[in-house]
Amino acid sequence: MALGRCRFFGACFIGILFFHGFCACDRAPYYSFILNATSAPTISYYDYIIVGGGTAGCPLAATLSQNASVLLLERGGSPYGNPNITNLSKFGAALSDPSPTSPSQRFISEDGVINARARVLGGGSCLNAGFYTRASLEYIRAAGWDGRLANKSYHWVERRVAFEPQMGPWQSAVRDGLLEAGVLPNNGFTYDHIKGTKVGGTIFDREGNRHTAADLLEDANPGGLTVLLHATVYKILFATKAGPKPVAHGVIYRDASGAKHRAYLKRGLKNEIIVSSGALGSPQLLMLSGVGPAQQLRAHNITVVLDQPMVGQLMSDNPMNAIFVPSPLPVEVSLIQVVGITQYGSYIEAASGENFGGSPQRDYGMFSPKEYD
Ligand SMILES: *[C@@H]1O[C@H](CO)[C@@H](O)[C@H](O)[C@H]1NC(C)=O
Ligand SMILES: *[C@@H]1O[C@H](CO)[C@@H](O)[C@H](O)[C@H]1NC(C)=O
Ligand SMILES: *[C@@H]1O[C@H](CO)[C@@H](O)[C@H](O)[C@H]1NC(C)=O
Ligand SMILES: *[C@@H]1O[C@H](CO)[C@@H](O)[C@H](O)[C@H]1NC(C)=O
Ligand SMILES: *[C@@H]1O[C@H](CO)[C@@H](O)[C@H](O)[C@H]1NC(C)=O
Ligand SMILES: *[C@@H]1O[C@H](CO)[C@@H](O)[C@H](O)[C@H]1NC(C)=O
């Protein structure tokens, strides 16, 4: 059971990219446009190049492919056919798999906190506990988003990947407990982010199959999109002599065999390279490409394209306080369905049925208790 400000379970979904589906099937969809990067040409040209096929990159690629040619580059593999990702009862398997081919890449922050970053098409939606919520209206206002467009996007992702959960005994008890503790009002089932206790959306369908951001590619225009898997971008190419400001015009990526490929933007005023490589991956790629604090880049022999002192700095995450409750009787596996949104801005959520606390053989990374000196 996890109590506290729990970013991994909840807050990271707020906003842009989540998730209802009409297709409760567990068949992998057939995507003609998803290819292994080893089969890509050495040089290719597109209107848009998107680096990172996560919860931002997948819907963006689907939308842009309507009227333009789009390349989506993803360093990991496909989520389809891997039960560690797709099967609810396997939750935790990917997080406890530290191998180089795992969809979960474990890391430890400078202050010693264990965390994970996604390495798979669909990004964090392939690893997390699958809670779906809309952003609050205040958040949308503060972020400067177009509220009508945000609602249109919500309807899209809710049709594809969000579901009303079937509540078992454990999640029902959590809901009743929150109400008893005064996290009021009882908002019932809703996707809206409002104070009190609610049942939110889940990206797991009734059969326990996970639906990820990769499913949004079902709405892509197959004629406009190329998705390359096992394609690791390590440099954005800038033209520095064309005008007063450097202009990004291409990327270099490596495939699984280590071979280098280049993709360039076609000429066109709106054409862009979009970096959606995650909170860590995006600044890392900018810095490798020469955009960042000049002194730090020079220390690594990286040619400075633009001195941007804030790139890669002052990163922080929401704190998570977890309480583990051992049960003398087996409890069903359930992931986050209920949330208490308190007046203090914290979220109280709970999962059940997985022995996060008690097994020395399995280390779930961020979900396993640790001892510090
Ligand atoms: C992609 O191609 C490379 C080289 O042919 C191969 O080693 C790798 O296993 C392939 N990956 C997938 C997921 O097919
Ligand atoms: C694609 O073009 C159609 C017709 O002009 C337009 O309605 C739609 O908004 C365009 N889509 C994007 C993503 O630009
Ligand atoms: C998920 O895994 C469980 C336990 O291993 C298994 O019983 C179930 O059939 C699997 N579900 C699917 C849809 O594969
Ligand atoms: C699933 O996870 C287990 C460990 O948690 C790992 O040994 C296994 O290789 C994984 N399977 C796949 C298909 O990734
Ligand atoms: C978006 O939908 C919410 C309901 O979830 C509604 O309260 C809000 O007014 C809508 N925003 C716009 C701009 O239509
Ligand atoms: C930078 O280049 C110099 C000269 O080639 C070399 O001595 C130094 O080790 C390099 N530093 C790094 C961090 O690669």
Tab-separated table of C-alpha atoms and ligand atoms in Angstrom:
chain	number	residue	atom	x	y	z
A	1	MET	CA	0.000	0.000	0.000
A	2	ALA	CA	1.372	3.386	-0.894
A	3	LEU	CA	0.365	6.589	0.794
A	4	GLY	CA	1.617	10.058	0.042
A	5	ARG	CA	2.500	12.344	-2.800
A	6	CYS	CA	2.932	9.648	-5.308
A	7	ARG	CA	4.155	10.915	-8.597
A	8	PHE	CA	4.796	7.596	-10.247
A	9	PHE	CA	1.262	6.406	-9.671
A	10	GLY	CA	-0.632	9.595	-10.182
A	11	ALA	CA	0.722	12.983	-10.884
A	12	CYS	CA	2.811	11.981	-13.870
A	13	PHE	CA	-0.387	11.288	-15.765
A	14	ILE	CA	-1.794	14.689	-15.220
A	15	GLY	CA	-2.274	16.442	-18.433
A	16	ILE	CA	-1.544	15.722	-21.916
A	17	LEU	CA	-1.458	12.151	-22.624
A	18	PHE	CA	-3.720	9.709	-21.177
A	19	PHE	CA	-6.118	7.379	-21.453
A	20	HIS	CA	-10.804	4.464	-22.667
A	21	GLY	CA	-10.952	2.102	-25.218
A	22	PHE	CA	-13.613	0.453	-27.167
A	23	CYS	CA	-11.287	-2.381	-28.053
A	24	ALA	CA	-10.959	-4.701	-25.077
A	25	CYS	CA	-9.072	-7.188	-27.203
A	26	ASP	CA	-5.611	-8.489	-26.318
A	27	ARG	CA	-4.544	-8.906	-29.939
A	28	ALA	CA	-1.545	-6.838	-30.931
A	29	PRO	CA	-2.628	-4.386	-33.582
A	30	TYR	CA	-0.782	-4.676	-36.887
A	31	TYR	CA	1.147	-1.554	-37.688
A	32	SER	CA	2.640	-1.536	-41.178
A	33	PHE	CA	4.720	1.533	-40.287
A	34	ILE	CA	6.650	0.162	-37.271
A	35	LEU	CA	10.064	-1.113	-38.367
A	36	ASN	CA	13.377	-2.227	-36.863
A	37	ALA	CA	15.907	0.582	-37.317
A	38	THR	CA	18.379	-1.896	-38.843
A	39	SER	CA	16.179	-1.869	-41.957
A	40	ALA	CA	16.203	1.954	-42.252
A	41	PRO	CA	18.110	3.744	-44.998
A	42	THR	CA	21.405	5.471	-44.135
A	43	ILE	CA	19.907	8.847	-45.048
A	44	SER	CA	16.233	9.838	-45.110
A	45	TYR	CA	14.084	13.014	-45.177
A	46	TYR	CA	10.875	13.944	-43.307
A	47	ASP	CA	8.719	16.990	-42.441
A	48	TYR	CA	8.858	16.158	-38.714
A	49	ILE	CA	11.352	14.101	-36.744
A	50	ILE	CA	10.198	13.116	-33.235
A	51	VAL	CA	12.820	11.773	-30.832
A	52	GLY	CA	11.201	9.506	-28.222
A	53	GLY	CA	8.079	7.314	-28.604
A	54	GLY	CA	6.588	7.798	-25.159
A	55	THR	CA	3.397	9.350	-23.864
A	56	ALA	CA	4.140	12.601	-25.700
A	57	GLY	CA	5.812	11.278	-28.860
A	58	CYS	CA	3.194	8.636	-29.819
A	59	PRO	CA	0.079	10.881	-29.872
A	60	LEU	CA	2.067	13.696	-31.448
A	61	ALA	CA	3.283	11.414	-34.249
A	62	ALA	CA	-0.294	10.132	-34.835
A	63	THR	CA	-1.640	13.684	-35.106
A	64	LEU	CA	1.142	15.140	-37.268
A	65	SER	CA	0.972	12.169	-39.679
A	66	GLN	CA	-2.460	13.392	-40.873
A	67	ASN	CA	-0.942	15.925	-43.263
A	68	ALA	CA	2.837	15.511	-43.104
A	69	SER	CA	5.608	12.920	-43.308
A	70	VAL	CA	6.739	11.994	-39.797
A	71	LEU	CA	9.617	9.933	-38.415
A	72	LEU	CA	9.270	8.696	-34.812
A	73	LEU	CA	12.506	7.338	-33.315
A	74	GLU	CA	12.351	5.078	-30.222
A	75	ARG	CA	15.407	3.567	-28.506
A	76	GLY	CA	13.431	0.649	-27.007
A	77	GLY	CA	11.322	-2.124	-28.524
A	78	SER	CA	7.611	-2.847	-28.906
A	79	PRO	CA	5.291	-3.322	-25.914
A	80	TYR	CA	3.086	-5.767	-27.845
A	81	GLY	CA	3.512	-9.444	-27.049
A	82	ASN	CA	5.470	-8.824	-23.825
A	83	PRO	CA	3.290	-10.019	-20.888
A	84	ASN	CA	5.576	-8.176	-18.421
A	85	ILE	CA	4.072	-5.022	-19.915
A	86	THR	CA	0.608	-6.039	-21.105
A	87	ASN	CA	-0.603	-8.310	-18.268
A	88	LEU	CA	-1.894	-6.631	-15.092
A	89	SER	CA	-0.979	-9.610	-12.905
A	90	LYS	CA	2.668	-9.268	-14.054
A	91	PHE	CA	2.888	-5.716	-12.698
A	92	GLY	CA	6.321	-5.254	-11.193
A	93	ALA	CA	8.047	-7.765	-13.507
A	94	ALA	CA	9.470	-5.079	-15.783
A	95	LEU	CA	10.480	-2.861	-12.852
A	96	SER	CA	12.345	-5.772	-11.240
A	97	ASP	CA	14.136	-6.654	-14.498
A	98	PRO	CA	17.395	-4.653	-14.593
A	99	SER	CA	18.702	-6.337	-17.792
A	100	PRO	CA	19.817	-4.139	-20.719
A	101	THR	CA	16.802	-5.268	-22.771
A	102	SER	CA	14.289	-4.469	-20.032
A	103	PRO	CA	11.659	-1.847	-20.912
A	104	SER	CA	12.555	-0.289	-17.558
A	105	GLN	CA	15.963	1.361	-17.107
A	106	ARG	CA	16.760	1.732	-13.437
A	107	PHE	CA	18.752	4.742	-12.230
A	108	ILE	CA	19.651	6.391	-8.942
A	109	SER	CA	19.467	10.148	-8.511
A	110	GLU	CA	22.439	12.134	-7.182
A	111	ASP	CA	20.786	12.172	-3.742
A	112	GLY	CA	20.315	8.402	-3.752
A	113	VAL	CA	16.707	7.886	-4.763
A	114	ILE	CA	15.994	4.843	-6.941
A	115	ASN	CA	13.791	5.513	-9.958
A	116	ALA	CA	13.119	4.116	-13.436
A	117	ARG	CA	12.945	5.524	-16.947
A	118	ALA	CA	11.102	3.860	-19.778
A	119	ARG	CA	12.899	2.258	-22.745
A	120	VAL	CA	9.974	1.074	-24.882
A	121	LEU	CA	7.400	2.366	-27.381
A	122	GLY	CA	4.601	3.757	-25.190
A	123	GLY	CA	7.072	5.050	-22.585
A	124	GLY	CA	6.055	5.282	-18.944
A	125	SER	CA	2.517	4.070	-19.754
A	126	CYS	CA	4.108	0.597	-20.235
A	127	LEU	CA	5.512	0.558	-16.690
A	128	ASN	CA	3.331	2.559	-14.340
A	129	ALA	CA	0.242	1.552	-12.368
A	130	GLY	CA	-2.049	2.860	-15.104
A	131	PHE	CA	-4.094	5.476	-13.280
A	132	TYR	CA	-5.771	7.923	-15.692
A	133	THR	CA	-6.972	11.398	-14.813
A	134	ARG	CA	-7.519	14.683	-16.590
A	135	ALA	CA	-5.637	17.760	-15.435
A	136	SER	CA	-7.472	20.211	-13.206
A	137	LEU	CA	-9.054	23.253	-14.898
A	138	GLU	CA	-6.670	25.484	-12.882
A	139	TYR	CA	-3.704	23.520	-14.209
A	140	ILE	CA	-4.904	23.924	-17.802
A	141	ARG	CA	-5.321	27.663	-17.281
A	142	ALA	CA	-1.921	28.072	-15.614
A	143	ALA	CA	-0.209	26.051	-18.361
A	144	GLY	CA	-1.778	28.302	-20.979
A	145	TRP	CA	-3.415	25.389	-22.830
A	146	ASP	CA	-6.423	25.816	-25.118
A	147	GLY	CA	-9.152	24.222	-22.935
A	148	ARG	CA	-11.279	23.138	-25.900
A	149	LEU	CA	-8.344	21.439	-27.597
A	150	ALA	CA	-7.392	19.787	-24.291
A	151	ASN	CA	-10.948	18.391	-23.965
A	152	LYS	CA	-10.870	17.140	-27.560
A	153	SER	CA	-7.596	15.364	-26.826
A	154	TYR	CA	-9.009	13.875	-23.633
A	155	HIS	CA	-11.946	12.418	-25.585
A	156	TRP	CA	-9.507	10.848	-28.049
A	157	VAL	CA	-7.263	9.167	-25.468
A	158	GLU	CA	-10.232	8.155	-23.297
A	159	ARG	CA	-11.799	6.386	-26.297
A	160	ARG	CA	-8.556	4.467	-26.923
A	161	VAL	CA	-6.923	3.690	-23.623
A	162	ALA	CA	-8.907	4.627	-20.488
A	163	PHE	CA	-11.496	2.429	-18.766
A	164	GLU	CA	-13.802	2.628	-15.781
A	165	PRO	CA	-12.282	0.146	-13.317
A	166	GLN	CA	-14.069	-2.826	-11.831
A	167	MET	CA	-13.618	-2.322	-8.105
A	168	GLY	CA	-12.631	-5.350	-6.026
A	169	PRO	CA	-12.681	-5.667	-2.232
A	170	TRP	CA	-9.294	-3.968	-1.655
A	171	GLN	CA	-9.861	-0.792	-3.689
A	172	SER	CA	-13.423	-0.525	-2.273
A	173	ALA	CA	-11.990	-0.688	1.236
A	174	VAL	CA	-9.447	2.030	0.361
A	175	ARG	CA	-12.266	4.276	-0.940
A	176	ASP	CA	-14.371	3.705	2.203
A	177	GLY	CA	-11.320	4.309	4.398
A	178	LEU	CA	-10.515	7.623	2.713
A	179	LEU	CA	-14.114	8.803	3.142
A	180	GLU	CA	-14.093	7.730	6.782
A	181	ALA	CA	-10.833	9.661	7.282
A	182	GLY	CA	-12.482	12.813	5.927
A	183	VAL	CA	-11.135	13.066	2.357
A	184	LEU	CA	-14.445	14.480	1.121
A	185	PRO	CA	-16.661	14.759	-0.860
A	186	ASN	CA	-17.232	11.335	-2.423
A	187	ASN	CA	-16.943	12.140	-6.133
A	188	GLY	CA	-17.733	8.624	-7.378
A	189	PHE	CA	-16.231	7.677	-10.766
A	190	THR	CA	-14.843	10.625	-12.708
A	191	TYR	CA	-11.872	11.540	-14.926
A	192	ASP	CA	-11.882	15.079	-13.521
A	193	HIS	CA	-9.165	16.138	-11.092
A	194	ILE	CA	-11.181	17.419	-8.119
A	195	LYS	CA	-10.665	17.479	-4.355
A	196	GLY	CA	-12.110	14.572	-2.376
A	197	THR	CA	-12.191	10.822	-2.952
A	198	LYS	CA	-12.806	9.472	-6.430
A	199	VAL	CA	-12.578	6.378	-8.575
A	200	GLY	CA	-10.425	7.375	-11.554
A	201	GLY	CA	-9.748	5.819	-14.929
A	202	THR	CA	-7.418	2.879	-15.510
A	203	ILE	CA	-5.495	1.936	-18.646
A	204	PHE	CA	-6.190	-1.765	-17.891
A	205	ASP	CA	-9.276	-3.207	-19.591
A	206	ARG	CA	-11.690	-5.698	-18.009
A	207	GLU	CA	-9.465	-8.653	-18.997
A	208	GLY	CA	-6.450	-7.084	-17.313
A	209	ASN	CA	-4.690	-6.004	-20.530
A	210	ARG	CA	-2.717	-2.775	-20.399
A	211	HIS	CA	-3.382	-0.176	-23.062
A	212	THR	CA	-0.461	2.182	-23.582
A	213	ALA	CA	0.288	5.389	-25.441
A	214	ALA	CA	1.494	3.152	-28.321
A	215	ASP	CA	-2.201	2.268	-28.938
A	216	LEU	CA	-2.764	5.892	-29.997
A	217	LEU	CA	-0.723	5.057	-33.113
A	218	GLU	CA	-3.844	3.134	-34.287
A	219	ASP	CA	-5.147	6.592	-35.244
A	220	ALA	CA	-2.062	7.494	-37.283
A	221	ASN	CA	-2.122	7.907	-41.048
A	222	PRO	CA	-0.017	4.905	-42.163
A	223	GLY	CA	0.995	6.797	-45.307
A	224	GLY	CA	2.489	9.632	-43.273
A	225	LEU	CA	4.331	7.809	-40.481
A	226	THR	CA	7.485	5.759	-40.016
A	227	VAL	CA	8.245	4.442	-36.506
A	228	LEU	CA	11.722	2.999	-35.972
A	229	LEU	CA	12.387	0.775	-32.939
A	230	HIS	CA	15.843	0.234	-31.434
A	231	ALA	CA	16.855	3.619	-32.847
A	232	THR	CA	18.982	5.583	-30.378
A	233	VAL	CA	19.429	9.239	-31.255
A	234	TYR	CA	22.652	10.659	-29.889
A	235	LYS	CA	22.945	13.947	-31.702
A	236	ILE	CA	20.754	16.675	-33.113
A	237	LEU	CA	22.459	18.404	-36.042
A	238	PHE	CA	22.387	22.210	-36.140
A	239	ALA	CA	23.030	24.548	-39.042
A	240	THR	CA	24.959	27.431	-37.468
A	241	LYS	CA	25.937	29.508	-40.489
A	242	ALA	CA	22.530	30.029	-42.127
A	243	GLY	CA	21.423	32.887	-39.846
A	244	PRO	CA	21.907	34.533	-36.457
A	245	LYS	CA	20.482	31.519	-34.581
A	246	PRO	CA	21.415	27.842	-34.883
A	247	VAL	CA	18.667	25.843	-36.605
A	248	ALA	CA	18.103	22.101	-36.005
A	249	HIS	CA	17.905	20.294	-39.332
A	250	GLY	CA	18.649	16.630	-38.690
A	251	VAL	CA	19.554	13.857	-36.240
A	252	ILE	CA	22.044	11.006	-36.063
A	253	TYR	CA	20.840	7.693	-34.633
A	254	ARG	CA	22.276	4.220	-34.212
A	255	ASP	CA	20.406	0.950	-34.785
A	256	ALA	CA	20.738	-2.301	-32.765
A	257	SER	CA	23.841	-3.352	-34.716
A	258	GLY	CA	25.568	-0.012	-33.994
A	259	ALA	CA	25.253	1.292	-37.556
A	260	LYS	CA	24.786	5.054	-37.944
A	261	HIS	CA	21.871	6.623	-39.819
A	262	ARG	CA	21.017	10.244	-40.516
A	263	ALA	CA	17.531	11.709	-40.853
A	264	TYR	CA	17.066	15.281	-42.107
A	265	LEU	CA	14.194	17.699	-42.292
A	266	LYS	CA	12.807	18.404	-45.754
A	267	ARG	CA	12.652	22.081	-46.644
A	268	GLY	CA	9.475	23.613	-45.234
A	269	LEU	CA	8.692	26.503	-42.925
A	270	LYS	CA	6.801	24.441	-40.348
A	271	ASN	CA	9.177	21.475	-40.328
A	272	GLU	CA	10.600	20.657	-36.907
A	273	ILE	CA	12.625	18.263	-34.811
A	274	ILE	CA	10.696	17.504	-31.624
A	275	VAL	CA	12.511	16.186	-28.567
A	276	SER	CA	10.125	14.086	-26.430
A	277	SER	CA	12.723	11.880	-24.790
A	278	GLY	CA	11.603	12.217	-21.195
A	279	ALA	CA	12.584	14.416	-18.268
A	280	LEU	CA	16.109	12.993	-18.312
A	281	GLY	CA	16.535	12.018	-21.949
A	282	SER	CA	15.528	15.374	-23.434
A	283	PRO	CA	18.129	17.535	-21.633
A	284	GLN	CA	20.700	14.761	-22.073
A	285	LEU	CA	20.213	14.789	-25.844
A	286	LEU	CA	20.328	18.595	-25.981
A	287	MET	CA	23.608	18.599	-24.081
A	288	LEU	CA	25.136	15.876	-26.273
A	289	SER	CA	24.134	18.082	-29.222
A	290	GLY	CA	25.862	21.197	-27.840
A	291	VAL	CA	22.937	22.983	-26.171
A	292	GLY	CA	23.528	23.485	-22.452
A	293	PRO	CA	25.890	25.100	-19.898
A	294	ALA	CA	28.965	25.969	-22.019
A	295	GLN	CA	31.521	25.170	-19.318
A	296	GLN	CA	30.097	21.733	-18.639
A	297	LEU	CA	29.881	20.884	-22.337
A	298	ARG	CA	33.470	22.010	-22.987
A	299	ALA	CA	34.684	19.819	-20.097
A	300	HIS	CA	33.311	16.883	-22.115
A	301	ASN	CA	34.789	18.130	-25.406
A	302	ILE	CA	31.314	18.855	-26.793
A	303	THR	CA	31.274	21.751	-29.280
A	304	VAL	CA	28.985	24.449	-27.876
A	305	VAL	CA	26.137	25.341	-30.247
A	306	LEU	CA	24.197	27.429	-27.737
A	307	ASP	CA	25.136	28.339	-24.152
A	308	GLN	CA	21.937	27.535	-22.226
A	309	PRO	CA	22.891	27.428	-18.510
A	310	MET	CA	19.581	25.914	-17.334
A	311	VAL	CA	19.515	22.828	-19.540
A	312	GLY	CA	19.809	19.701	-17.380
A	313	GLN	CA	19.865	21.655	-14.109
A	314	LEU	CA	17.672	21.736	-10.965
A	315	MET	CA	15.802	18.557	-11.738
A	316	SER	CA	13.517	17.339	-8.955
A	317	ASP	CA	10.688	14.873	-8.523
A	318	ASN	CA	7.641	14.745	-6.254
A	319	PRO	CA	8.290	12.959	-2.965
A	320	MET	CA	6.620	9.601	-2.453
A	321	ASN	CA	5.984	8.213	1.018
A	322	ALA	CA	5.088	4.538	0.987
A	323	ILE	CA	3.607	2.388	3.737
A	324	PHE	CA	3.777	-1.391	3.318
A	325	VAL	CA	0.997	-3.391	4.982
A	326	PRO	CA	1.714	-7.141	5.220
A	327	SER	CA	-1.434	-9.260	5.093
A	328	PRO	CA	-1.830	-12.649	6.796
A	329	LEU	CA	-4.250	-13.639	4.011
A	330	PRO	CA	-3.740	-13.366	0.241
A	331	VAL	CA	-5.085	-10.109	-1.216
A	332	GLU	CA	-6.094	-9.769	-4.876
A	333	VAL	CA	-3.760	-7.922	-7.240
A	334	SER	CA	-5.071	-4.421	-7.798
A	335	LEU	CA	-3.376	-1.304	-9.078
A	336	ILE	CA	-4.389	2.304	-8.552
A	337	GLN	CA	-8.148	2.846	-9.037
A	338	VAL	CA	-9.052	5.089	-6.117
A	339	VAL	CA	-7.384	8.349	-5.166
A	340	GLY	CA	-7.846	10.744	-2.291
A	341	ILE	CA	-7.013	14.288	-3.422
A	342	THR	CA	-6.515	16.252	-0.233
A	343	GLN	CA	-6.842	19.978	0.385
A	344	TYR	CA	-3.053	20.013	0.995
A	345	GLY	CA	-2.300	19.048	-2.583
A	346	SER	CA	-1.257	15.475	-1.791
A	347	TYR	CA	-2.623	12.300	-3.367
A	348	ILE	CA	-3.341	9.110	-1.417
A	349	GLU	CA	-3.359	5.933	-3.470
A	350	ALA	CA	-2.956	2.203	-2.933
A	351	ALA	CA	-2.009	-0.985	-4.759
A	352	SER	CA	-2.398	-4.537	-3.454
A	353	GLY	CA	-1.477	-8.147	-3.976
A	354	GLU	CA	2.226	-7.850	-4.838
A	355	ASN	CA	4.811	-8.562	-2.159
A	356	PHE	CA	6.799	-5.362	-2.669
A	357	GLY	CA	8.045	-5.302	0.904
A	358	GLY	CA	8.895	-8.835	1.834
A	359	SER	CA	10.933	-10.593	-0.818
A	360	PRO	CA	14.748	-10.417	-0.734
A	361	GLN	CA	14.891	-12.203	-4.112
A	362	ARG	CA	13.039	-9.520	-6.025
A	363	ASP	CA	13.949	-5.865	-6.016
A	364	TYR	CA	11.216	-3.670	-7.452
A	365	GLY	CA	13.452	-0.615	-7.458
A	366	MET	CA	11.480	2.390	-6.311
A	367	PHE	CA	8.737	0.213	-4.798
A	368	SER	CA	10.980	-1.876	-2.559
A	369	PRO	CA	11.823	-0.625	0.934
A	370	LYS	CA	15.486	0.350	1.316
A	371	GLU	CA	17.729	0.753	4.344
A	372	TYR	CA	19.913	3.835	4.482
A	373	ASP	CA	22.876	4.476	6.815
B	1	LIG	C1	16.561	-5.624	-35.165
B	1	LIG	O1	17.581	-6.008	-36.063
B	1	LIG	C2	18.801	-6.385	-35.407
B	1	LIG	C3	19.851	-6.624	-36.471
B	1	LIG	O2	19.314	-7.345	-37.549
B	1	LIG	C4	18.577	-7.590	-34.526
B	1	LIG	O3	19.767	-7.897	-33.823
B	1	LIG	C5	17.503	-7.272	-33.539
B	1	LIG	O4	17.205	-8.416	-32.779
B	1	LIG	C6	16.248	-6.803	-34.262
B	1	LIG	N1	15.299	-6.445	-33.259
B	1	LIG	C7	14.019	-6.785	-33.348
B	1	LIG	C8	13.165	-6.376	-32.199
B	1	LIG	O5	13.550	-7.402	-34.298
B	2	LIG	C1	-4.866	18.350	-41.612
B	2	LIG	O1	-5.574	19.001	-42.646
B	2	LIG	C2	-6.992	19.103	-42.411
B	2	LIG	C3	-7.632	19.702	-43.657
B	2	LIG	O2	-6.957	20.901	-44.000
B	2	LIG	C4	-7.228	19.956	-41.154
B	2	LIG	O3	-8.609	20.019	-40.867
B	2	LIG	C5	-6.486	19.321	-39.969
B	2	LIG	O4	-6.608	20.177	-38.826
B	2	LIG	C6	-5.011	19.120	-40.296
B	2	LIG	N1	-4.378	18.375	-39.193
B	2	LIG	C7	-3.256	18.782	-38.605
B	2	LIG	C8	-2.763	17.956	-37.482
B	2	LIG	O5	-2.672	19.781	-38.928
B	3	LIG	C1	-1.878	-12.869	-17.192
B	3	LIG	O1	-1.090	-13.637	-16.316
B	3	LIG	C2	-1.842	-14.500	-15.476
B	3	LIG	C3	-0.897	-15.111	-14.445
B	3	LIG	O2	0.307	-15.526	-15.013
B	3	LIG	C4	-2.542	-15.541	-16.345
B	3	LIG	O3	-3.329	-16.389	-15.537
B	3	LIG	C5	-3.452	-14.797	-17.346
B	3	LIG	O4	-4.040	-15.734	-18.251
B	3	LIG	C6	-2.665	-13.778	-18.125
B	3	LIG	N1	-3.602	-12.967	-18.900
B	3	LIG	C7	-3.466	-12.782	-20.198
B	3	LIG	C8	-4.516	-11.934	-20.869
B	3	LIG	O5	-2.548	-13.253	-20.845
B	4	LIG	C1	9.918	-10.509	-17.646
B	4	LIG	O1	10.510	-10.154	-16.398
B	4	LIG	C2	11.370	-11.149	-15.841
B	4	LIG	C3	11.933	-10.644	-14.510
B	4	LIG	O2	11.135	-9.775	-13.854
B	4	LIG	C4	12.513	-11.428	-16.793
B	4	LIG	O3	13.320	-12.446	-16.276
B	4	LIG	C5	11.983	-11.810	-18.170
B	4	LIG	O4	13.058	-11.943	-19.084
B	4	LIG	C6	11.032	-10.743	-18.671
B	4	LIG	N1	10.443	-11.143	-19.939
B	4	LIG	C7	10.444	-10.349	-21.019
B	4	LIG	C8	9.763	-10.879	-22.245
B	4	LIG	O5	10.922	-9.230	-21.009
B	5	LIG	C1	-13.640	20.774	-20.612
B	5	LIG	O1	-14.401	19.745	-19.950
B	5	LIG	C2	-14.644	20.022	-18.559
B	5	LIG	C3	-15.367	18.811	-17.987
B	5	LIG	O2	-14.443	17.810	-17.722
B	5	LIG	C4	-15.478	21.283	-18.428
B	5	LIG	O3	-15.678	21.581	-17.054
B	5	LIG	C5	-14.729	22.451	-19.080
B	5	LIG	O4	-15.535	23.601	-19.067
B	5	LIG	C6	-14.376	22.108	-20.538
B	5	LIG	N1	-13.537	23.179	-21.068
B	5	LIG	C7	-13.823	23.829	-22.199
B	5	LIG	C8	-12.934	24.948	-22.552
B	5	LIG	O5	-14.780	23.524	-22.924
B	6	LIG	C1	39.058	16.153	-24.392
B	6	LIG	O1	40.039	16.193	-25.416
B	6	LIG	C2	41.371	16.254	-24.894
B	6	LIG	C3	42.311	16.469	-26.055
B	6	LIG	O2	42.053	15.588	-27.095
B	6	LIG	C4	41.660	14.981	-24.109
B	6	LIG	O3	42.929	15.037	-23.539
B	6	LIG	C5	40.639	14.828	-22.988
B	6	LIG	O4	40.799	13.592	-22.322
B	6	LIG	C6	39.205	14.894	-23.552
B	6	LIG	N1	38.266	14.927	-22.439
B	6	LIG	C7	37.191	14.137	-22.382
B	6	LIG	C8	36.272	14.312	-21.190
B	6	LIG	O5	36.922	13.322	-23.259
